[in-house]
Amino acid sequence: MVLRTEITERPPLLRSINPATGEKIGEFPNMGKKEVDEAVSRAKEAQKFWAELSFEERGEWIYKFKEFVRKNIEDIAEVISQEKGVSRMEALISDVFPILDLADFYIKNTQKILRREKIKIGVWGLLGRESEIEYFPYGVIGIISPWNFPFSIPVGQIIIALMAGNTAVLKPSEFTPKTGVTVKKIFDEIGIPKGILEVVTGDGYTGEMLVRSGVDKIFFTGSTTTGAKIMKTAAESLTPVVMELGGKDPMIVFDDVDLDITTDAAVFGSFFNTGQVCASVERIYVHKKIFNDFVNLMVEKTKKLRVGYSKTPYEYDIGSVISEKQLEKVKEHIENVIEKGGKVLTGGRTNKLFIEPTIFVDVDHSFKAVREETFGPTAPIMKFETEDEAIELANDSEYGLTASVWTKDLTKAKRIASKLNFATVMINDNLITHAIPQTPWGGTKKSGIGRTHGKEGLLEMVQIRHIHTNKMGQKMRQPWWYPFTKEKYEFSLALTNLLHSPSLKEKMSSLIKIAKEIGKVSKQKL
Ligand code: NAD
């Protein structure tokens, strides 16, 4: 096998740069196999002690973390704002604030969700047996994160991993290493023992080394392409994975909506975080009766958005995109719309890494901007006439992260929601549910495998141990043990009929036979 370092030169340092200004923020080691393996081994060692703590004790550490974040929320948001080139307001509300509620939820509920439970085992229970389920941590969780929410995504996963008794090793994105290092600093500030959280900075190769390091499970958040590569690598060691991947999220708007509120939501859903949200509204389907009014109002509002970057937390609405590569991808989609005869109603122009929020019409599902994840500030708007057509259009995608349905008729909205092949459907809202920690987050189709957040996300952090007790196990032999005999064979047939015959008469005669034979059969031994 040829590892990537053996075929390419890697720079020893990663440069973190504010994409909005070009200003250098810091340099961080571009770690290799040795550093990753050492971090994982510290995390493995620490996990032995961490798993012995009670849920309450682990909760106390998470509470300290939460309090530190609350008291320093503006400073943390400033680091994120600089590394991403977006306003501090945006960083604060979307990337830091949601973590406080998430911490509370898992401090209060982890023990309850992971309590030991008895399971019903039917007739086996009558035969003196009992089964219980208990949950136990995997060990070390490897977390590989993207840059678009460099704090809330990994920190949410770290809190859940730690509360469940795991330790964690985080590989932040190469675009946001300072935010990753800041997370580690916060854990150090609260005095958490060494190895409970490790952070390894670096590029994709560092991530690959983490997948190969012997961690017990990988939580990956990022693009579908990288997700597929990671699954392939993880398959070599059968390391389990949770994958939170890309999206192409539809917004379906019916003709009874409040146009003013719904167009505000469409603008926010499409352009928030410069459209670099996995759950961004990336396709809008509007009922033909209100199509023109909706489009005109959305264009009017989009023109009011202020594009730029400054240290004043709320001077601009839309920041830069993260990188040249991201800019090129968005430009490619805009050019494809123009080439294929679609109309750009507003926006479309770029300046350095800033892109004007852009609205397209006269597009359909053959356009790149409608089929592929754009991950930028663009909104293609299309028409539909019937409920079935809206469902068909929304489902016509290889992604299945979130969708939203907009109407005053909640019965209709729920009926439609149940027909959408998406892991989250929001009714009269968008974007929000990643920030609601009580609810599961994940994707169908190419948007992901497994869940984070909610009870389901916690269960991804633990293994299930089934404990089965045969209360008669020291009193008698089982009738199916060796040696096989004629009596045991007939006993087995009688047992089959006792349990499964629909005839009461047959059940009764089988019961009599079993009662008569059980003593004899259980004495037949090797
Ligand atoms: P990316 O896939 O380029 O990178 C994500 C992480 O993977 C980075 O830390 C990167 O260094 C690492 N990586 C790259 N190659 C690797 C390899 N071979 N082995 C191991 N690790 C490797 O994604 P990105 O550009 O940082 O993020 C944007 C994407 O993330 C979008 O597609 C977006 O939809 C998706 N995303 C999904 C969610 C979700 O919850 N579903 C949330 C945020 C972002």
Coordinates of C-alpha atoms and ligand atoms in Angstrom, one line a residue:
M1 CA 0.0 0.0 0.0
V2 CA 1.3 3.5 -0.9
L3 CA 0.4 6.2 1.7
R4 CA -0.2 9.7 0.4
T5 CA 2.9 11.2 2.2
E6 CA 5.1 8.8 0.3
I7 CA 4.0 10.2 -3.0
T8 CA 3.5 13.9 -2.2
E9 CA 5.6 16.5 -0.3
R10 CA 3.6 18.0 2.5
P11 CA 4.4 21.4 4.0
P12 CA 5.3 21.1 7.7
L13 CA 3.0 24.0 8.7
L14 CA -0.6 24.9 7.9
R15 CA -1.2 28.6 7.5
S16 CA -4.5 29.8 8.8
I17 CA -5.7 32.9 6.8
N18 CA -8.7 35.1 7.2
P19 CA -10.3 34.5 3.7
A20 CA -12.1 37.9 3.8
T21 CA -8.9 40.0 4.3
G22 CA -6.0 37.6 3.4
E23 CA -4.5 38.4 6.8
K24 CA -2.5 35.5 8.4
I25 CA -4.0 34.3 11.6
G26 CA -1.5 31.7 12.7
E27 CA 0.6 28.7 11.8
F28 CA -0.1 25.2 13.0
P29 CA 1.7 21.9 12.6
N30 CA 0.7 19.8 9.6
M31 CA 0.8 16.6 11.7
G32 CA 1.8 13.2 10.4
K33 CA 1.4 9.6 11.4
K34 CA 3.7 9.8 14.5
E35 CA 1.9 12.7 16.1
V36 CA -1.5 11.2 15.4
D37 CA -0.6 7.9 16.8
E38 CA 0.9 9.5 19.9
A39 CA -2.3 11.5 20.4
V40 CA -4.5 8.4 20.0
S41 CA -2.4 6.5 22.4
R42 CA -2.7 9.3 25.1
A43 CA -6.5 9.2 24.5
K44 CA -6.6 5.4 24.9
E45 CA -4.7 5.6 28.1
A46 CA -7.0 8.4 29.5
Q47 CA -10.1 6.5 28.5
K48 CA -9.5 3.8 31.1
F49 CA -9.8 6.3 33.9
W50 CA -12.5 8.4 32.2
A51 CA -14.8 5.4 31.7
E52 CA -14.7 4.7 35.4
L53 CA -16.1 8.1 36.3
S54 CA -19.9 8.4 37.0
F55 CA -22.2 10.2 34.5
E56 CA -22.4 12.9 37.2
E57 CA -18.7 13.4 37.4
R58 CA -18.3 13.5 33.6
G59 CA -21.2 16.0 33.5
E60 CA -19.4 18.2 36.0
W61 CA -16.5 18.5 33.6
I62 CA -18.8 19.3 30.7
Y63 CA -20.6 21.9 32.8
K64 CA -17.2 23.6 33.5
F65 CA -16.6 23.6 29.7
K66 CA -20.0 25.1 29.1
E67 CA -19.5 27.8 31.7
F68 CA -16.1 28.7 30.2
V69 CA -17.7 29.0 26.7
R70 CA -20.5 31.1 28.0
K71 CA -18.2 33.6 29.7
N72 CA -15.9 33.8 26.7
I73 CA -18.5 33.6 24.0
E74 CA -17.4 36.8 22.2
D75 CA -13.7 35.9 22.1
I76 CA -14.5 32.4 20.8
A77 CA -16.8 33.8 18.1
E78 CA -14.1 36.3 17.1
V79 CA -11.6 33.5 16.4
I80 CA -14.3 31.7 14.2
S81 CA -15.3 35.0 12.5
Q82 CA -11.6 35.6 11.5
E83 CA -10.9 32.1 10.3
K84 CA -14.1 31.9 8.2
G85 CA -14.3 35.5 7.0
V86 CA -17.9 36.0 8.3
S87 CA -19.4 38.4 10.8
R88 CA -18.9 37.7 14.5
M89 CA -22.7 37.9 14.8
E90 CA -23.0 34.9 12.5
A91 CA -20.3 32.9 14.3
L92 CA -21.8 33.6 17.6
I93 CA -25.4 32.6 16.9
S94 CA -24.7 29.6 14.7
D95 CA -21.4 28.2 15.9
V96 CA -21.1 28.9 19.7
F97 CA -24.5 29.6 21.1
P98 CA -26.1 26.2 20.2
I99 CA -23.4 24.3 22.1
L100 CA -24.7 25.6 25.5
D101 CA -28.0 23.9 25.1
L102 CA -26.4 20.8 23.7
A103 CA -24.2 20.6 26.8
D104 CA -27.2 20.9 29.1
F105 CA -29.1 18.3 27.3
Y106 CA -26.4 15.6 27.5
I107 CA -25.4 16.6 31.1
K108 CA -29.1 16.0 32.1
N109 CA -30.0 13.1 29.9
T110 CA -27.1 10.8 29.2
Q111 CA -27.5 8.6 32.2
K112 CA -31.3 8.3 31.6
I113 CA -30.8 7.3 27.9
L114 CA -28.0 4.9 28.6
R115 CA -29.5 3.2 31.6
R116 CA -29.5 -0.6 31.7
E117 CA -32.7 -2.1 30.6
K118 CA -34.5 -5.5 30.6
I119 CA -35.8 -6.8 27.3
K120 CA -38.8 -9.0 26.9
I121 CA -37.8 -12.5 25.6
G122 CA -41.3 -14.0 25.3
V123 CA -41.5 -17.7 26.1
W124 CA -37.8 -17.9 27.0
G125 CA -38.6 -15.7 30.0
L126 CA -41.1 -18.4 31.2
L127 CA -38.3 -20.9 30.9
G128 CA -36.3 -19.2 33.6
R129 CA -34.2 -16.8 31.5
E130 CA -33.6 -13.1 31.6
S131 CA -32.0 -10.6 29.2
E132 CA -30.7 -7.2 29.8
I133 CA -29.0 -4.6 27.6
E134 CA -26.2 -2.3 28.9
Y135 CA -24.3 0.3 27.0
F136 CA -20.6 0.8 27.1
P137 CA -18.3 3.3 25.4
Y138 CA -16.3 2.5 22.2
G139 CA -13.0 3.8 23.6
V140 CA -11.5 6.5 21.5
I141 CA -13.7 8.4 19.0
G142 CA -11.9 10.0 16.0
I143 CA -13.7 13.2 14.9
I144 CA -12.9 14.7 11.5
S145 CA -14.5 18.1 10.9
P146 CA -15.2 20.6 8.1
W147 CA -14.5 24.3 8.3
N148 CA -18.1 25.6 7.8
F149 CA -19.0 25.3 11.5
P150 CA -15.6 24.6 13.0
F151 CA -16.8 24.9 16.6
S152 CA -20.4 23.6 16.9
I153 CA -19.9 20.5 14.8
P154 CA -16.9 19.0 16.5
V155 CA -17.7 20.3 20.0
G156 CA -21.2 18.8 19.9
Q157 CA -19.6 15.4 18.9
I158 CA -16.9 15.8 21.6
I159 CA -19.4 16.4 24.4
I160 CA -21.6 13.5 23.4
A161 CA -18.5 11.2 23.1
L162 CA -17.2 12.3 26.5
M163 CA -20.5 12.0 28.3
A164 CA -20.8 8.4 27.0
G165 CA -17.4 7.5 28.5
N166 CA -15.2 7.8 25.4
T167 CA -12.2 10.0 24.9
A168 CA -11.8 11.9 21.6
V169 CA -9.2 13.0 19.1
L170 CA -10.3 15.9 16.8
K171 CA -8.8 16.6 13.4
P172 CA -10.1 20.1 12.6
S173 CA -10.2 21.3 9.0
E174 CA -7.0 22.6 7.5
F175 CA -8.9 25.9 6.9
T176 CA -9.8 26.4 10.6
P177 CA -7.0 24.9 12.7
K178 CA -7.0 27.8 15.2
T179 CA -10.6 27.1 16.1
G180 CA -9.7 23.4 16.7
V181 CA -6.7 24.5 18.9
T182 CA -9.0 26.9 20.7
V183 CA -11.3 24.0 21.6
K184 CA -8.3 22.1 23.1
K185 CA -7.3 25.3 25.0
I186 CA -10.7 25.5 26.6
F187 CA -10.5 21.9 27.8
D188 CA -7.0 22.7 29.2
E189 CA -8.2 25.8 30.9
I190 CA -10.9 23.9 32.8
G191 CA -8.1 21.5 33.9
I192 CA -9.5 18.3 32.4
P193 CA -6.9 15.5 32.6
K194 CA -4.5 14.9 29.8
G195 CA -5.7 12.7 26.9
I196 CA -9.5 13.2 27.4
L197 CA -9.5 15.5 24.3
E198 CA -6.6 15.5 21.8
V199 CA -6.5 17.8 18.8
V200 CA -4.3 16.9 15.8
T201 CA -4.0 19.8 13.3
G202 CA -3.3 19.0 9.6
D203 CA -4.6 18.3 6.2
G204 CA -6.5 15.4 4.6
Y205 CA -3.4 13.2 5.1
T206 CA -3.6 13.8 8.9
G207 CA -7.3 12.8 8.7
E208 CA -6.4 9.7 6.9
M209 CA -3.8 8.8 9.6
L210 CA -6.5 9.3 12.2
V211 CA -8.7 6.8 10.4
R212 CA -5.8 4.4 10.3
S213 CA -4.7 5.0 13.9
G214 CA -6.7 2.3 15.6
V215 CA -9.4 4.7 16.9
D216 CA -12.6 2.8 17.8
K217 CA -15.1 4.8 15.7
I218 CA -14.9 7.7 13.3
F219 CA -17.4 10.6 13.2
F220 CA -16.8 12.4 9.9
T221 CA -18.5 15.6 8.8
G222 CA -17.6 16.9 5.3
S223 CA -18.1 16.3 1.6
T224 CA -19.6 13.2 0.2
T225 CA -16.5 12.6 -1.9
T226 CA -14.2 12.6 1.2
G227 CA -16.8 10.6 3.1
A228 CA -16.6 7.8 0.5
K229 CA -12.7 7.8 0.7
I230 CA -12.8 7.6 4.5
M231 CA -15.3 4.7 4.4
K232 CA -13.0 2.8 2.1
T233 CA -10.0 3.4 4.4
A234 CA -12.0 2.5 7.5
A235 CA -13.3 -0.7 5.9
E236 CA -9.7 -2.1 5.9
S237 CA -9.8 -2.3 9.7
L238 CA -13.6 -2.5 10.0
T239 CA -13.6 0.7 12.0
P240 CA -17.2 1.8 12.3
V241 CA -18.2 5.3 10.9
V242 CA -20.8 7.9 11.2
M243 CA -21.0 10.1 8.1
E244 CA -22.5 13.6 8.0
L245 CA -22.2 14.6 4.3
G246 CA -23.4 17.1 1.7
G247 CA -26.9 18.3 0.9
K248 CA -29.0 19.9 -1.8
D249 CA -31.9 21.0 0.3
P250 CA -35.3 21.9 -1.2
M251 CA -37.8 24.5 0.1
I252 CA -41.3 23.9 -1.1
V253 CA -43.6 27.0 -0.9
F254 CA -47.4 26.7 -1.3
D255 CA -49.7 29.5 -2.5
D256 CA -51.2 30.2 1.0
V257 CA -48.0 31.4 2.7
D258 CA -47.4 34.8 4.2
L259 CA -45.2 36.1 1.4
D260 CA -43.3 38.5 3.5
I261 CA -42.2 36.0 6.2
T262 CA -41.6 33.2 3.7
T263 CA -39.3 35.3 1.5
D264 CA -37.3 36.5 4.6
A265 CA -36.9 32.8 5.4
A266 CA -35.8 32.0 1.9
V267 CA -33.2 34.7 1.9
F268 CA -31.8 33.6 5.2
G269 CA -31.9 29.9 4.4
S270 CA -30.1 30.4 1.1
F271 CA -27.5 32.9 2.0
F272 CA -26.7 32.4 5.7
N273 CA -23.0 31.7 6.3
T274 CA -22.5 32.7 2.7
G275 CA -24.6 29.7 1.7
Q276 CA -21.9 27.4 3.1
V277 CA -24.2 25.3 5.2
C278 CA -24.9 21.6 4.5
A279 CA -28.5 22.4 5.2
S280 CA -28.6 25.6 3.1
V281 CA -31.7 26.0 1.0
E282 CA -30.2 25.1 -2.4
R283 CA -33.4 24.7 -4.4
I284 CA -36.7 26.6 -4.1
Y285 CA -40.0 25.3 -5.6
V286 CA -42.8 27.9 -5.5
H287 CA -46.4 27.3 -6.4
K288 CA -47.1 28.9 -9.8
K289 CA -49.9 31.1 -8.5
I290 CA -47.5 33.1 -6.3
F291 CA -44.3 32.5 -8.3
N292 CA -43.8 36.0 -9.7
D293 CA -44.7 37.8 -6.4
F294 CA -42.4 35.5 -4.5
V295 CA -39.5 36.0 -6.9
N296 CA -39.8 39.8 -7.0
L297 CA -39.9 40.1 -3.3
M298 CA -37.0 37.8 -2.7
V299 CA -34.9 39.7 -5.3
E300 CA -35.8 43.0 -3.6
K301 CA -34.8 41.7 -0.2
T302 CA -31.6 40.0 -1.5
K303 CA -30.4 43.3 -3.0
K304 CA -30.5 44.8 0.6
L305 CA -28.0 42.3 1.9
R306 CA -24.6 43.9 2.8
V307 CA -21.7 41.9 1.5
G308 CA -18.3 42.4 3.3
Y309 CA -16.3 41.8 6.4
S310 CA -15.3 44.0 9.4
K311 CA -14.6 43.5 13.0
T312 CA -17.9 45.2 14.0
P313 CA -20.0 42.1 14.7
Y314 CA -23.1 43.1 12.7
E315 CA -21.9 45.5 10.0
Y316 CA -22.2 43.0 7.1
D317 CA -24.7 40.2 6.5
I318 CA -22.7 38.1 4.0
G319 CA -19.0 37.3 4.4
S320 CA -16.6 35.8 2.0
V321 CA -16.4 32.2 0.9
I322 CA -13.7 30.1 2.5
S323 CA -11.3 29.5 -0.4
E324 CA -10.4 30.0 -4.0
K325 CA -11.6 26.4 -4.7
Q326 CA -15.0 27.2 -3.2
L327 CA -15.2 30.4 -5.2
E328 CA -14.5 28.5 -8.5
K329 CA -17.2 26.0 -7.7
V330 CA -19.8 28.7 -7.2
K331 CA -18.7 30.5 -10.4
E332 CA -18.9 27.3 -12.4
H333 CA -22.5 26.9 -11.3
I334 CA -23.3 30.6 -12.2
E335 CA -21.7 30.2 -15.6
N336 CA -23.5 27.0 -16.2
V337 CA -26.8 28.8 -15.6
I338 CA -25.9 31.5 -18.1
E339 CA -24.6 29.1 -20.7
K340 CA -27.8 27.0 -20.6
G341 CA -30.1 30.0 -20.9
G342 CA -31.2 30.5 -17.3
K343 CA -31.6 34.0 -15.9
V344 CA -29.6 35.6 -13.2
L345 CA -32.0 38.1 -11.6
T346 CA -29.6 39.6 -9.0
G347 CA -26.0 39.0 -8.0
G348 CA -23.7 36.8 -9.9
R349 CA -20.6 39.0 -9.5
T350 CA -17.5 38.2 -7.5
N351 CA -14.8 40.3 -5.9
K352 CA -11.8 38.5 -4.3
L353 CA -13.5 35.8 -2.2
F354 CA -16.8 37.7 -2.0
I355 CA -19.8 36.6 -4.1
E356 CA -22.9 38.6 -4.4
P357 CA -26.0 36.7 -3.3
T358 CA -27.4 35.3 -6.5
I359 CA -30.9 34.4 -7.6
F360 CA -31.6 32.2 -10.7
V361 CA -34.9 31.5 -12.6
D362 CA -35.6 29.7 -15.8
V363 CA -33.6 26.7 -14.5
D364 CA -34.5 23.0 -14.2
H365 CA -33.0 19.8 -13.0
S366 CA -30.5 19.6 -15.8
F367 CA -28.6 22.6 -14.4
K368 CA -25.5 22.1 -12.2
A369 CA -26.9 24.7 -9.7
V370 CA -30.0 22.5 -9.2
R371 CA -28.3 19.1 -9.2
E372 CA -24.9 19.5 -7.5
E373 CA -24.2 20.9 -4.0
T374 CA -23.2 24.6 -4.7
F375 CA -22.2 25.5 -1.1
G376 CA -22.4 29.2 -1.9
P377 CA -24.8 32.1 -1.9
T378 CA -27.1 31.1 -4.8
A379 CA -30.8 30.4 -5.0
P380 CA -32.4 28.7 -8.0
I381 CA -36.2 29.2 -8.0
M382 CA -38.5 26.9 -9.9
K383 CA -42.3 26.6 -10.3
F384 CA -44.7 23.7 -9.5
E385 CA -48.4 23.3 -9.7
T386 CA -49.5 20.2 -7.8
E387 CA -48.5 18.6 -4.5
D388 CA -47.3 15.4 -6.2
E389 CA -45.1 17.4 -8.6
A390 CA -43.5 19.3 -5.7
I391 CA -42.8 16.0 -3.9
E392 CA -41.3 14.5 -7.0
L393 CA -39.1 17.5 -7.7
A394 CA -37.8 17.6 -4.1
N395 CA -37.0 13.9 -4.1
D396 CA -35.2 14.1 -7.4
S397 CA -31.8 14.4 -5.9
E398 CA -29.0 12.1 -4.8
Y399 CA -28.9 13.9 -1.5
G400 CA -31.3 13.7 1.5
L401 CA -30.2 16.0 4.3
T402 CA -33.0 18.5 5.1
A403 CA -36.1 19.8 3.3
S404 CA -38.7 22.4 4.2
V405 CA -42.4 22.8 3.5
W406 CA -44.1 26.1 3.7
T407 CA -47.9 26.5 4.1
K408 CA -50.5 27.5 6.6
D409 CA -52.1 24.1 6.2
L410 CA -50.2 21.9 8.7
T411 CA -52.1 18.8 7.8
K412 CA -51.0 19.1 4.2
A413 CA -47.5 20.0 5.3
K414 CA -47.2 16.8 7.5
R415 CA -48.7 14.7 4.7
I416 CA -46.0 16.0 2.3
A417 CA -43.2 15.7 4.9
S418 CA -43.9 12.0 5.3
K419 CA -43.3 11.5 1.5
L420 CA -40.0 13.3 1.4
N421 CA -36.9 11.1 1.4
F422 CA -34.9 13.4 3.7
A423 CA -33.6 12.8 7.2
T424 CA -35.1 16.1 8.5
V425 CA -38.2 17.9 7.2
M426 CA -38.9 21.3 8.7
I427 CA -42.4 22.8 8.4
N428 CA -42.4 26.6 8.1
D429 CA -38.7 26.8 9.1
N430 CA -35.3 26.0 7.7
L431 CA -31.7 25.5 8.9
I432 CA -32.5 25.4 12.6
T433 CA -32.6 21.8 13.7
H434 CA -28.8 21.2 14.0
A435 CA -29.1 23.7 16.8
I436 CA -31.8 21.7 18.6
P437 CA -29.7 19.0 20.3
Q438 CA -32.6 16.9 21.4
T439 CA -33.3 16.0 17.8
P440 CA -31.4 13.5 15.6
W441 CA -29.2 15.0 12.8
G442 CA -28.2 13.0 9.8
G443 CA -28.9 12.3 6.1
T444 CA -30.4 9.8 3.8
K445 CA -28.9 8.7 0.4
K446 CA -25.5 10.5 -0.2
S447 CA -26.1 12.9 2.7
G448 CA -24.9 10.4 5.3
I449 CA -25.0 7.3 7.4
G450 CA -25.9 7.3 11.1
R451 CA -26.9 10.2 13.3
T452 CA -25.4 12.8 15.6
H453 CA -27.4 14.6 18.3
G454 CA -30.5 13.5 20.1
K455 CA -30.9 10.1 21.7
E456 CA -29.9 8.5 18.4
G457 CA -26.6 10.4 18.3
L458 CA -25.7 9.3 21.8
L459 CA -26.4 5.7 20.9
E460 CA -23.9 6.0 18.1
M461 CA -21.2 6.7 20.8
V462 CA -21.8 3.4 22.6
Q463 CA -21.7 -0.3 22.0
I464 CA -24.5 -2.6 23.2
R465 CA -23.8 -5.4 25.5
H466 CA -26.5 -8.1 26.0
I467 CA -26.4 -9.9 29.3
H468 CA -28.4 -13.1 29.3
T469 CA -28.9 -15.1 32.4
N470 CA -30.2 -18.7 32.6
K471 CA -31.5 -18.8 36.1
M472 CA -31.8 -22.6 35.9
G473 CA -28.3 -23.0 34.4
Q474 CA -26.8 -24.6 37.5
K475 CA -29.8 -26.8 38.2
M476 CA -30.4 -28.7 34.9
R477 CA -28.9 -29.5 31.5
Q478 CA -30.5 -28.2 28.3
P479 CA -32.5 -30.7 26.4
W480 CA -30.7 -29.9 23.1
W481 CA -27.2 -30.5 24.4
Y482 CA -25.2 -33.7 23.4
P483 CA -25.8 -36.6 23.0
F484 CA -28.5 -36.4 20.4
T485 CA -31.1 -39.1 21.0
K486 CA -34.5 -40.3 19.8
E487 CA -36.1 -38.9 23.0
K488 CA -34.5 -35.5 22.5
Y489 CA -35.6 -35.4 18.9
E490 CA -39.2 -36.2 19.8
F491 CA -39.0 -33.7 22.6
S492 CA -37.9 -31.0 20.1
L493 CA -40.9 -31.8 17.8
A494 CA -43.2 -31.5 20.8
L495 CA -41.7 -28.2 21.8
T496 CA -42.1 -26.9 18.2
N497 CA -45.8 -27.7 18.3
L498 CA -46.3 -26.4 21.8
L499 CA -44.9 -23.0 20.8
H500 CA -46.1 -22.7 17.2
S501 CA -49.1 -25.0 16.4
P502 CA -52.4 -23.0 15.8
S503 CA -54.4 -26.0 17.3
L504 CA -55.1 -25.9 21.0
K505 CA -55.5 -29.7 21.0
E506 CA -52.1 -30.2 19.5
K507 CA -50.6 -27.7 22.0
M508 CA -52.1 -29.6 24.9
S509 CA -50.9 -33.0 23.8
S510 CA -47.4 -31.6 23.2
L511 CA -47.4 -30.0 26.6
I512 CA -48.2 -33.4 28.2
K513 CA -45.5 -35.1 26.3
I514 CA -42.9 -32.4 27.3
A515 CA -43.9 -32.6 31.0
K516 CA -43.5 -36.4 30.9
E517 CA -40.2 -36.4 29.0
I518 CA -38.3 -33.4 30.4
G519 CA -36.9 -35.3 33.4
K520 CA -35.7 -38.2 31.3
V521 CA -34.3 -36.0 28.5
S522 CA -32.4 -33.7 30.9
K523 CA -30.6 -36.7 32.4
Q524 CA -29.2 -38.0 29.1
K525 CA -25.6 -36.8 29.2
L526 CA -22.2 -37.5 27.8
Ligands
NAD1 P1 -14.0 18.1 3.1 O1 -14.6 16.7 2.8 O2 -13.1 18.7 2.0 O3 -13.1 18.0 4.4 C1 -13.6 17.6 5.7 C2 -12.5 17.1 6.6 O4 -12.0 15.9 6.0 C3 -11.3 18.1 6.7 O5 -10.9 18.1 8.0 C4 -10.3 17.4 5.8 O6 -8.9 17.7 6.1 C5 -10.6 15.9 6.0 N1 -10.1 15.0 5.0 C6 -9.9 15.3 3.6 N2 -9.5 14.2 3.0 C7 -9.4 13.2 3.9 C8 -9.0 11.8 3.9 N3 -8.7 11.2 2.7 N4 -9.1 11.1 5.0 C9 -9.5 11.7 6.2 N5 -9.8 13.0 6.3 C10 -9.8 13.7 5.2 O7 -15.2 19.0 3.5 P2 -15.2 20.6 3.7 O8 -14.9 21.3 2.5 O9 -14.3 20.9 4.9 O10 -16.7 20.8 4.2 C11 -17.8 21.1 3.3 C12 -18.6 19.9 3.1 O11 -19.1 19.4 4.4 C13 -19.9 20.2 2.3 O12 -20.1 19.1 1.4 C14 -21.0 20.2 3.4 O13 -22.3 19.9 2.9 C15 -20.5 19.1 4.3 N6 -21.0 19.3 5.7 C16 -22.0 18.4 6.1 C17 -22.5 18.6 7.4 C18 -23.6 17.6 7.9 O14 -23.9 17.7 9.1 N7 -24.2 16.8 7.0 C19 -22.2 19.7 8.1 C20 -21.2 20.6 7.6 C21 -20.6 20.4 6.4

